[in-house]
Tab-separated table of C-alpha atoms in Angstrom:
chain	number	residue	atom	x	y	z
S	1	UNK	CA	116.091	80.017	99.840
S	2	UNK	CA	113.633	82.794	98.963
S	3	UNK	CA	116.187	85.523	99.730
S	4	UNK	CA	118.728	83.972	97.372
S	5	UNK	CA	116.397	83.282	94.465
S	6	UNK	CA	115.526	86.416	92.404
S	7	UNK	CA	112.757	84.654	90.525
S	8	UNK	CA	111.071	83.482	93.707
S	9	UNK	CA	111.353	86.983	95.136
S	10	UNK	CA	109.733	88.481	92.063
S	11	UNK	CA	106.992	85.866	92.108
S	12	UNK	CA	106.294	86.602	95.768
S	13	UNK	CA	106.143	90.335	95.021
S	14	UNK	CA	103.606	89.813	92.256
S	15	UNK	CA	101.426	88.153	94.879
S	16	UNK	CA	102.167	90.691	97.628
S	17	UNK	CA	103.261	94.045	96.188
S	18	UNK	CA	104.204	95.419	99.625
S	19	UNK	CA	107.278	93.146	99.495
S	20	UNK	CA	108.734	95.358	96.770
S	21	UNK	CA	110.246	97.855	99.209
S	22	UNK	CA	112.274	95.069	100.801
S	23	UNK	CA	113.770	93.748	97.580
S	24	UNK	CA	117.457	94.201	96.780
S	25	UNK	CA	118.259	97.185	94.511
S	26	UNK	CA	118.790	95.083	91.395
S	27	UNK	CA	115.249	93.693	91.602
S	28	UNK	CA	113.741	97.114	92.275
S	29	UNK	CA	115.363	98.085	88.987
S	30	UNK	CA	113.234	95.556	87.082
S	31	UNK	CA	110.952	97.675	84.871
S	32	UNK	CA	108.204	95.091	84.547
S	33	UNK	CA	108.034	94.567	88.299
S	34	UNK	CA	108.183	98.311	88.931
S	35	UNK	CA	105.310	98.911	86.533
S	36	UNK	CA	103.258	96.269	88.330
S	37	UNK	CA	103.751	97.669	91.835
S	38	UNK	CA	103.278	101.223	90.578
S	39	UNK	CA	99.846	100.311	89.207
S	40	UNK	CA	99.014	98.936	92.635
S	41	UNK	CA	100.114	102.096	94.406
S	42	UNK	CA	101.999	105.192	93.258
S	43	UNK	CA	103.627	105.218	96.707
S	44	UNK	CA	105.905	102.456	95.491
S	45	UNK	CA	107.732	105.070	93.445
S	46	UNK	CA	109.579	105.876	96.682
S	47	UNK	CA	111.216	102.442	96.537
S	48	UNK	CA	112.181	102.429	92.869
S	49	UNK	CA	115.833	102.065	91.964
S	50	UNK	CA	117.637	105.351	91.365
S	51	UNK	CA	117.537	104.710	87.635
S	52	UNK	CA	113.772	104.274	87.580
S	53	UNK	CA	113.200	107.148	89.981
S	54	UNK	CA	114.976	109.346	87.463
S	55	UNK	CA	112.589	108.280	84.728
S	56	UNK	CA	110.600	111.463	84.071
S	57	UNK	CA	107.528	109.569	82.936
S	58	UNK	CA	107.310	107.608	86.182
S	59	UNK	CA	108.175	110.663	88.254
S	60	UNK	CA	105.469	112.763	86.663
S	61	UNK	CA	102.836	110.047	86.993
S	62	UNK	CA	103.777	109.591	90.641
S	63	UNK	CA	103.448	113.234	91.688
S	64	UNK	CA	100.306	113.721	89.636
S	65	UNK	CA	98.677	110.908	91.578
S	66	UNK	CA	100.134	111.776	94.976
S	67	UNK	CA	101.471	115.280	95.528
S	68	UNK	CA	103.519	114.257	98.563
S	69	UNK	CA	105.750	112.191	96.277
S	70	UNK	CA	107.258	115.455	95.063
S	71	UNK	CA	109.379	115.174	98.197
S	72	UNK	CA	110.791	111.885	96.895
S	73	UNK	CA	111.994	113.224	93.555
S	74	UNK	CA	115.740	112.673	92.992
S	75	UNK	CA	117.989	115.711	93.132
S	76	UNK	CA	118.680	115.866	89.407
S	77	UNK	CA	114.948	116.075	88.612
S	78	UNK	CA	114.513	118.758	91.248
S	79	UNK	CA	117.305	120.643	89.502
S	80	UNK	CA	115.545	120.333	86.136
S	81	UNK	CA	113.661	123.651	86.002
S	82	UNK	CA	111.729	122.763	82.852
S	83	UNK	CA	110.529	119.544	84.457
S	84	UNK	CA	109.490	121.304	87.682
S	85	UNK	CA	107.721	124.097	85.806
S	86	UNK	CA	105.875	121.515	83.728
S	87	UNK	CA	104.672	119.803	86.915
S	88	UNK	CA	103.559	123.075	88.494
S	89	UNK	CA	101.794	124.157	85.335
S	90	UNK	CA	99.680	121.007	85.404
S	91	UNK	CA	99.286	120.788	89.164
S	92	UNK	CA	99.977	124.063	91.021
S	93	UNK	CA	99.167	122.415	94.367
S	94	UNK	CA	102.512	120.617	94.116
S	95	UNK	CA	104.240	123.823	95.150
S	96	UNK	CA	103.420	123.164	98.780
S	97	UNK	CA	105.271	119.853	98.652
S	98	UNK	CA	108.463	121.139	97.087
S	99	UNK	CA	111.541	121.927	99.151
S	100	UNK	CA	112.631	125.313	100.518
S	101	UNK	CA	114.909	125.976	97.548
S	102	UNK	CA	111.815	126.378	95.353
S	103	UNK	CA	110.174	128.737	97.854
S	104	UNK	CA	113.180	131.031	97.393
S	105	UNK	CA	113.252	130.857	93.577
S	106	UNK	CA	111.917	134.123	92.165
S	107	UNK	CA	110.945	132.777	88.746
S	108	UNK	CA	108.967	129.891	90.215
S	109	UNK	CA	107.519	132.112	92.942
S	110	UNK	CA	106.363	134.701	90.410
S	111	UNK	CA	104.661	131.972	88.371
S	112	UNK	CA	102.936	130.620	91.479
S	113	UNK	CA	101.805	134.098	92.531
S	114	UNK	CA	100.184	134.579	89.128
S	115	UNK	CA	98.390	131.281	89.699
S	116	UNK	CA	97.266	132.296	93.179
S	117	UNK	CA	98.412	135.280	95.225
S	118	UNK	CA	97.698	133.315	98.394
S	119	UNK	CA	100.930	131.417	97.736
S	120	UNK	CA	102.730	134.331	99.403
S	121	UNK	CA	102.480	132.468	102.708
S	122	UNK	CA	104.648	129.655	101.298
S	123	UNK	CA	107.459	131.858	100.021
S	124	UNK	CA	110.787	132.394	101.719
S	125	UNK	CA	111.265	135.469	103.932
S	126	UNK	CA	113.456	136.990	101.203
S	127	UNK	CA	110.703	136.791	98.580
S	128	UNK	CA	108.000	137.951	100.983
S	129	UNK	CA	110.005	141.154	101.199
S	130	UNK	CA	109.657	141.967	97.471
S	131	UNK	CA	107.259	144.774	96.591
S	132	UNK	CA	105.887	143.240	93.382
S	133	UNK	CA	105.015	139.904	95.006
S	134	UNK	CA	103.518	141.727	97.987
S	135	UNK	CA	101.234	143.740	95.697
S	136	UNK	CA	100.077	140.539	93.989
S	137	UNK	CA	99.333	138.980	97.371
S	138	UNK	CA	97.340	141.971	98.623
S	139	UNK	CA	95.410	142.265	95.369
S	140	UNK	CA	94.397	138.615	95.685
S	141	UNK	CA	93.446	138.630	99.330
S	142	UNK	CA	93.888	141.519	101.760
S	143	UNK	CA	94.457	139.106	104.626
S	144	UNK	CA	97.765	138.182	102.994
S	145	UNK	CA	99.085	141.386	104.555
S	146	UNK	CA	99.942	139.370	107.660
S	147	UNK	CA	102.343	137.172	105.637
S	148	UNK	CA	104.426	140.033	104.274
S	149	UNK	CA	107.894	140.762	105.609
S	150	UNK	CA	108.184	143.038	108.666
S	151	UNK	CA	109.558	145.776	106.414
S	152	UNK	CA	106.499	145.715	104.176
S	153	UNK	CA	104.094	145.381	107.080
S	154	UNK	CA	105.638	148.600	108.383
S	155	UNK	CA	105.115	150.326	105.052
S	156	UNK	CA	102.609	153.067	105.876
S	157	UNK	CA	101.345	153.409	102.309
S	158	UNK	CA	100.715	149.680	101.954
S	159	UNK	CA	99.076	149.480	105.381
S	160	UNK	CA	96.769	152.406	104.619
S	161	UNK	CA	95.735	150.805	101.342
S	162	UNK	CA	94.948	147.517	103.070
S	163	UNK	CA	92.961	149.160	105.886
S	164	UNK	CA	90.942	151.276	103.460
S	165	UNK	CA	89.792	148.124	101.711
S	166	UNK	CA	89.396	146.001	104.821
S	167	UNK	CA	89.344	147.714	108.257
S	168	UNK	CA	89.351	144.295	109.861
S	169	UNK	CA	93.042	144.002	109.058
S	170	UNK	CA	93.863	146.692	111.598
S	171	UNK	CA	94.658	144.114	114.268
S	172	UNK	CA	97.387	142.630	112.046
S	173	UNK	CA	99.295	145.901	111.825
S	174	UNK	CA	102.578	146.342	113.716
S	175	UNK	CA	102.396	148.228	116.994
S	176	UNK	CA	103.922	151.419	115.609
S	177	UNK	CA	101.275	151.682	112.866
S	178	UNK	CA	98.507	151.135	115.391
S	179	UNK	CA	99.836	154.322	116.970
S	180	UNK	CA	99.815	156.244	113.669
S	181	UNK	CA	96.987	158.777	113.551
S	182	UNK	CA	96.720	158.717	109.755
S	183	UNK	CA	95.993	155.000	109.934
S	184	UNK	CA	94.177	154.667	113.243
S	185	UNK	CA	91.488	157.328	112.713
S	186	UNK	CA	90.228	156.002	109.344
S	187	UNK	CA	90.288	152.470	110.777
S	188	UNK	CA	88.140	153.584	113.745
S	189	UNK	CA	85.789	155.597	111.583
S	190	UNK	CA	84.814	152.574	109.518
S	191	UNK	CA	85.078	150.045	112.347
S	192	UNK	CA	84.898	151.544	115.875
S	193	UNK	CA	85.711	148.280	117.636
S	194	UNK	CA	89.234	148.547	116.212
S	195	UNK	CA	89.888	150.710	119.251
S	196	UNK	CA	90.729	147.557	121.195
S	197	UNK	CA	93.770	147.081	118.936
S	198	UNK	CA	94.870	150.734	118.900
S	199	UNK	CA	97.675	152.050	121.098
S	200	UNK	CA	96.951	153.329	124.595
S	201	UNK	CA	97.378	156.873	123.336
S	202	UNK	CA	94.120	156.561	121.422
S	203	UNK	CA	92.335	154.537	124.069
S	204	UNK	CA	93.047	157.296	126.592
S	205	UNK	CA	92.170	160.159	124.260
S	206	UNK	CA	88.984	161.796	125.629
S	207	UNK	CA	88.621	163.765	122.390
S	208	UNK	CA	88.860	160.725	120.152
S	209	UNK	CA	85.184	160.738	119.150
S	210	UNK	CA	85.490	164.302	117.837
S	211	UNK	CA	88.539	163.402	115.767
S	212	UNK	CA	86.780	160.478	114.140
S	213	UNK	CA	83.694	162.488	113.178
C-alpha cells in the first residue's frame, strides 16, 4: 500500500529523509520534498530528479557545501563555462573534484594557476607541457618541477634555474641532466650530498673536488 500511495511515501520521507533516494522519479521531482531533504543533507542532491539537479541554485548550494558533489553535476551544467567559472571563483578547491575535461581546458587551467601554481599537478599532460603554466608552477613552488612534462623537465635552462634556487631538487632531474656538468657541478657545490643522485661519471671522477672548488 505504501509503494502505491504517493502521499504516504512523502509522509514517510518527511519522517525518514534517507527514504528519498528510493522514491520514484516523479516524487523526487517534488520541490518541497527536495528542499526538505536537502536541508537535512546536501548529499541528497545526488538523488534529485534531473529537472531539479539542473537547477543552478540547488547545484551551487550543493557543491559549496560538499565539494565532492561537483562530480554529480549534470552534463549541461558542466558544459556551462560561466557557471563552472563562478563556482571556481568562489571555491577554487572544487577544481580537484571536476572531471578530466576541465583539467585539459586552458582557460580554466590558467585561472586555477593564477589562484595557486600548485594546481599544475592536477592538469592534463598536454597542459603540463606548456611553458607559461610551467613558469607559474615553478614560481609558486620549485618542487612543482617534478610535475612538469618530460619535455620541460629535460629543459636545461629550466632545470638550471630550479637547481640554483633549490639544490634539493637535483634528485628530481632526469638521468641525462644528472650527467650534465653545467648542472651537476653547481648542484654539488651548494649541496655536496647530491653526489648520490649524480651519474656514475661524476661519482667515479677522482678530480671532482677540484672542479667544484
